[in-house]
Every structure is written in structure tokens, then in C-alpha cells.
mmCIF file of C-alpha atoms in Angstrom:
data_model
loop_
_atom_site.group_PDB
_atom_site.id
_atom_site.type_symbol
_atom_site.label_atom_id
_atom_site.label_comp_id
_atom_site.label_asym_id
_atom_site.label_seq_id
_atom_site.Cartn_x
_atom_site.Cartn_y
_atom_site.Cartn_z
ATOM 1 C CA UNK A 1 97.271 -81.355 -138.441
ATOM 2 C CA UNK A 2 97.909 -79.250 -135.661
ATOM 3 C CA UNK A 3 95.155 -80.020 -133.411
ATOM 4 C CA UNK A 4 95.417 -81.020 -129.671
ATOM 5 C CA UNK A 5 94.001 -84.171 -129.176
ATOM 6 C CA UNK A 6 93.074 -85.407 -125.283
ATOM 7 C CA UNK A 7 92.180 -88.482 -123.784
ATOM 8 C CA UNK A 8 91.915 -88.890 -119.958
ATOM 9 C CA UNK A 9 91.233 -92.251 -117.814
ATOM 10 C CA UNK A 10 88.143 -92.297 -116.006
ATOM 11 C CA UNK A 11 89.349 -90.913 -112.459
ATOM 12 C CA UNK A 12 90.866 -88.278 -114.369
ATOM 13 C CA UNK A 13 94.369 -88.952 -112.813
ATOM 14 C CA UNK A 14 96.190 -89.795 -116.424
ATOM 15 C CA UNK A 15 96.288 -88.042 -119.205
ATOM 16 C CA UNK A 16 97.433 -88.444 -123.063
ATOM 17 C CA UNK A 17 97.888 -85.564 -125.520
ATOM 18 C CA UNK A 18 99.285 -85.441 -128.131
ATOM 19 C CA UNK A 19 99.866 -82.283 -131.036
ATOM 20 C CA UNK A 20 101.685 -81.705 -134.065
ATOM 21 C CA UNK A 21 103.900 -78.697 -134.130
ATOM 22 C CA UNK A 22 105.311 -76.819 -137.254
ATOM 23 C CA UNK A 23 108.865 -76.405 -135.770
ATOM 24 C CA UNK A 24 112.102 -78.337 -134.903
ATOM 25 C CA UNK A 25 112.483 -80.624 -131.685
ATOM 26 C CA UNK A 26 114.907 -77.949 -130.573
ATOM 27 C CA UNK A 27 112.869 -75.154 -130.647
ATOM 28 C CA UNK A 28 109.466 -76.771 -129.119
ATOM 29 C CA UNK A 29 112.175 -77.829 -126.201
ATOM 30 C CA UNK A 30 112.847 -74.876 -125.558
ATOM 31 C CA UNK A 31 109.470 -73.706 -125.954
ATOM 32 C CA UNK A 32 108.290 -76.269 -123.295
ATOM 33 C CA UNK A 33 110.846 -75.146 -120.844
ATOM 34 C CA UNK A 34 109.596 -71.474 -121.121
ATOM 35 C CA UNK A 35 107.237 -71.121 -117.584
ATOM 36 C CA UNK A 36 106.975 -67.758 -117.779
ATOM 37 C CA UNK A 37 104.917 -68.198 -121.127
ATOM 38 C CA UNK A 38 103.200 -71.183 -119.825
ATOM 39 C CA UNK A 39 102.037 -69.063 -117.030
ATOM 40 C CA UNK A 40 100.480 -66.409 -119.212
ATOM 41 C CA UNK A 41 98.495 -69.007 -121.146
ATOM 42 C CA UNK A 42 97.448 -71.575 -118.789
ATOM 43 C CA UNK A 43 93.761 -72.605 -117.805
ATOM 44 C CA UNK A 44 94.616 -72.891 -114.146
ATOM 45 C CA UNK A 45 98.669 -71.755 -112.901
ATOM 46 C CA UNK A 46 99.142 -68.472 -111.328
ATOM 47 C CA UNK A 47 102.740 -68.599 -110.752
ATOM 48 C CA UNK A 48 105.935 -70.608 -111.825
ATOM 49 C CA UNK A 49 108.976 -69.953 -109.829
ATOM 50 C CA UNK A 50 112.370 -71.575 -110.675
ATOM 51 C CA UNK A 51 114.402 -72.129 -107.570
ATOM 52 C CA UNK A 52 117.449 -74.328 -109.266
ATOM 53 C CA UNK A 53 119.068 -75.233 -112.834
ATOM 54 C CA UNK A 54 121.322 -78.054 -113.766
ATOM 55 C CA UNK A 55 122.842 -78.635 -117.405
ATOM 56 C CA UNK A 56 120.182 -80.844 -118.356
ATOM 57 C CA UNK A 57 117.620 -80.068 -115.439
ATOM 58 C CA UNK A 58 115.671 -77.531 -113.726
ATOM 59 C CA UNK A 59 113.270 -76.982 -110.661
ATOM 60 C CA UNK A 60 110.240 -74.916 -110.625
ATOM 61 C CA UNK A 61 107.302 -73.917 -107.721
ATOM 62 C CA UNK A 62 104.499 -74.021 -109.692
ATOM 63 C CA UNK A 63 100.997 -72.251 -107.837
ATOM 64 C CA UNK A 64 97.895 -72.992 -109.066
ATOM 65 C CA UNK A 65 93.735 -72.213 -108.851
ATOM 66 C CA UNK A 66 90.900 -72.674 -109.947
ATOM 67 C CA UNK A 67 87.188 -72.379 -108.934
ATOM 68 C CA UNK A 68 88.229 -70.873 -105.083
ATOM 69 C CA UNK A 69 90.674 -74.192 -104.707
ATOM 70 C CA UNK A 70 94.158 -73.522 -105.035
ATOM 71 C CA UNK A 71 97.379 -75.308 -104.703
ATOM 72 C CA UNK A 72 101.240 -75.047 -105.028
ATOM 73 C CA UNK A 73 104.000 -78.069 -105.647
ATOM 74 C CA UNK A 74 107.859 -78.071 -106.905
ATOM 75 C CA UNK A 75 108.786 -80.251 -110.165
ATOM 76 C CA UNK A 76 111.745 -81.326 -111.355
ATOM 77 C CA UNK A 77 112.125 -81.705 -115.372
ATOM 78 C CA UNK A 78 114.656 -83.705 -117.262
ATOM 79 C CA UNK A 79 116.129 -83.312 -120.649
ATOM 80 C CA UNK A 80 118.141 -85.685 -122.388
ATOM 81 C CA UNK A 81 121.183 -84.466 -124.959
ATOM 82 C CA UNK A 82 119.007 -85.010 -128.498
ATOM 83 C CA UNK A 83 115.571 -82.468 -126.856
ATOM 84 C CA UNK A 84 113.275 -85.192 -127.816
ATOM 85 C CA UNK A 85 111.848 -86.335 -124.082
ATOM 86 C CA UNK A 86 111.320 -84.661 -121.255
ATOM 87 C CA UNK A 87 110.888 -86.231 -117.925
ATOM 88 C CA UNK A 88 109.253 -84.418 -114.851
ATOM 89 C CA UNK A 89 108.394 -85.585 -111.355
ATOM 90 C CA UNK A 90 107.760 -83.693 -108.009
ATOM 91 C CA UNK A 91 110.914 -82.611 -105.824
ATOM 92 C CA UNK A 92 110.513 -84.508 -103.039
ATOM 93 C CA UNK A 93 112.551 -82.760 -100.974
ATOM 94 C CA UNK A 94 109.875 -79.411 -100.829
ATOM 95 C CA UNK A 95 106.750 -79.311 -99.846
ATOM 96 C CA UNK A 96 103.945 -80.317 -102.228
ATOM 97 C CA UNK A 97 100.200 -80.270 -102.171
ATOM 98 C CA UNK A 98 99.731 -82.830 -104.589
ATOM 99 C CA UNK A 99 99.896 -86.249 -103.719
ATOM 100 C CA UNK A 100 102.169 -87.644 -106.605
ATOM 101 C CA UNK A 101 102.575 -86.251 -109.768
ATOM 102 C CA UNK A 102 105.207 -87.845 -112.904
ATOM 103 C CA UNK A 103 104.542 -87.448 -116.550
ATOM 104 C CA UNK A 104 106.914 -86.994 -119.736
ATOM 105 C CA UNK A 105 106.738 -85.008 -123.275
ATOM 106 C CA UNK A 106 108.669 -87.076 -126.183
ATOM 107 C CA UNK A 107 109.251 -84.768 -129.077
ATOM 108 C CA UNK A 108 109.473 -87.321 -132.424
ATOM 109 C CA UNK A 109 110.776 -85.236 -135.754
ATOM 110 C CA UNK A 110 108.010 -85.826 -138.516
ATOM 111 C CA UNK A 111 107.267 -83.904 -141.646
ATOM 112 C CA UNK A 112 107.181 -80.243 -141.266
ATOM 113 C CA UNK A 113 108.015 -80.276 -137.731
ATOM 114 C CA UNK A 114 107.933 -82.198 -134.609
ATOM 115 C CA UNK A 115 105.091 -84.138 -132.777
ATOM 116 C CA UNK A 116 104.644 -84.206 -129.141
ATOM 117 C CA UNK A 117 102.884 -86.936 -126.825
ATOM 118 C CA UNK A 118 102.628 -85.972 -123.408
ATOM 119 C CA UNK A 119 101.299 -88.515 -120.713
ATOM 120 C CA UNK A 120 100.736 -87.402 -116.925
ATOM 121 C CA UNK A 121 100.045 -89.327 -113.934
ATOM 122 C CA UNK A 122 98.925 -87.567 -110.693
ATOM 123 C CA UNK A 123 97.000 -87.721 -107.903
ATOM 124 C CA UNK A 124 96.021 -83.673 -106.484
ATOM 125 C CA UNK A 125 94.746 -85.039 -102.944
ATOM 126 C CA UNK A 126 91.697 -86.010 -101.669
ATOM 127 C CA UNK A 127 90.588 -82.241 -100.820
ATOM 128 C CA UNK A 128 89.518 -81.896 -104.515
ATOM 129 C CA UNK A 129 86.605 -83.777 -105.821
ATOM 130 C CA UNK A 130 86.392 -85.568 -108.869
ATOM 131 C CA UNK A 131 84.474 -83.089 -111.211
ATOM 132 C CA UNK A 132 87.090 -80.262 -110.514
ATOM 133 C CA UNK A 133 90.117 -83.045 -111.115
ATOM 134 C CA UNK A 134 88.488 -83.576 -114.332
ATOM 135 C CA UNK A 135 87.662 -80.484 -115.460
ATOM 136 C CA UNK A 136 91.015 -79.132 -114.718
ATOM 137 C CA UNK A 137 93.161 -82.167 -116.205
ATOM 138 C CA UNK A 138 91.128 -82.034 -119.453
ATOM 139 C CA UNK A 139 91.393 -78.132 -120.190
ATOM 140 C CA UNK A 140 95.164 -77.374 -118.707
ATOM 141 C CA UNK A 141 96.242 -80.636 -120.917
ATOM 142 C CA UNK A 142 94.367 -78.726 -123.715
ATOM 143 C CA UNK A 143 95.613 -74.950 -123.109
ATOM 144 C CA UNK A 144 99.303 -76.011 -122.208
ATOM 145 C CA UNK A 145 99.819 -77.774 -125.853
ATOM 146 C CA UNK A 146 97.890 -75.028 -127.716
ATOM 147 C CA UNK A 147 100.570 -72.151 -126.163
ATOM 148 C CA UNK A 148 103.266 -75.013 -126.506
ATOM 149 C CA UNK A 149 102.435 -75.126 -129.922
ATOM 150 C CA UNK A 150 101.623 -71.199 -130.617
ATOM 151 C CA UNK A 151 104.876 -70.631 -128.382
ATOM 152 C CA UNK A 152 107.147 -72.921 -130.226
ATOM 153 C CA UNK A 153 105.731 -71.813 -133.597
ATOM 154 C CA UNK A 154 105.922 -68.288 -133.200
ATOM 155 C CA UNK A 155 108.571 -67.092 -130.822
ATOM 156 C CA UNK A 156 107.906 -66.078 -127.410
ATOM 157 C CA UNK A 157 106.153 -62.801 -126.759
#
């Protein structure tokens, strides 16, 4: 019903969310692919830079911070032809402070609009502890499906 539900494992290193979103696959595709507006309305990036674009791909420089620790890594997302899953890994051809990092969003069509499941997979480092890994996986999983959703609902800004 709209809600963004969270569930992370214990080391905080994988997360599932999962949201329902009152528009097409299309649209919340495009929505996810907007990292300008994911920028503005995240708990914890600063900066999203895209440095190359394919037909079905594109590379970003993502910076990040929070709490006086920061960070920066490149990703590389994945499309396939129908918009309903996304695929994104690091670039490992650029530098990257994080020490692995895959995940994927599959967009299913339901009733009145489109549900997304996200699951992540990363591992930031050993420079961060455990609270701060938590605390930022739970609440950037939580703010980046809320904007999805408000983004993908209501146009950008």
C-alpha cells in the first residue's frame, strides 16, 4: 500500500526492500535512473556524477557522508529491453572505497502500478564500524524508495 518495507541481515551488509508504486514500470525506470533527484533526497550521497552511457547502461561516481565518514565509488547499472530489472555493480576499472558492492531493482507490473524489490549486497570496508554500516544501510534503503516512489509518482522536480 505504498509503504517501504526494510529488512537487513545482521552485519548489515544485505538488504531487502521492497515498495509499491502508483505508476508504470516505465516510468519508475526512469525514475530510478534519475541521480540528480536521488541526490537531493538521499539520507547519506552528496554527489552523483555520470562519467559514461551505453544504450542499455550507464556509469556514475557516486560521493557519500555521513556522521564525519565519507566515501566515494563508481557503479555501473544495467537495464534490460522490458524496464523491469535493473542490475548494478561497482566499475572495477576506477577507484572505489567500498570493498564490493552488487544489488538489483526488479520492477513487477501489479494493480495500479508497479512493485519494486530491491536487494543489495556490499561490504563499505573495514574503516567503518558496524553501528554506522547499519544505520546507514537501513535509512538510505528507506529514503532512496520513498523519493523513488514520490519521484516516479509525481514527476521530477
Amino acid at each position: 500500500m505504498g509503504e517501504v518495507v526494510v529488512r537487513l541481515s545482521d552485519d548489515a551488509t544485505q538488504a531487502v526492500g521492497a515498495v509499491d508504486i502508483a505508476a508504470p514500470p516505465d516510468r519508475v525506470m526512469e525514475a530510478l535512473l534519475d541521480f540528480d533527484y536521488r541526490v537531493k533526497h538521499a539520507a547519506i550521497l552528496r554527489n552523483a556524477e555520470v562519467y559514461a552511457k551505453a544504450d542499455r547502461s550507464v556509469s556514475v561516481q557516486f560521493e557519500a557522508g555521513m556522521l564525519g565518514f565519507t566515501g566515494s565509488w563508481h557503479a555501473i547499472y544495467e537495464w534490460d529491453e522490458t524496464n523491469t530489472k535493473c542490475t548494478y555493480g561497482l566499475d572495477p576499472a576506477r577507484e572505489n572505497s567500498l570493498e564490493s558492492m552488487t544489488g538489483d531493482y526488479v520492477l513487477t507490473a501489479i494493480d495500479g502500478g508497479t512493485r519494486v524489490t530491491h536487494h543489495s549486497d556490499g561490504k563499505p570496508g573495514s574503516m567503518y564500524p558496524t553501528w554506522l554500516i547499519r544505520r546507514a544501510s537501513q535509512s538510505s534503503t528507506e529514503r532512496m524508495l520513498d523519493s523513488l516512489r514520490d519521484r516516479a509518482q509525481d514527476g521530477p522536480e
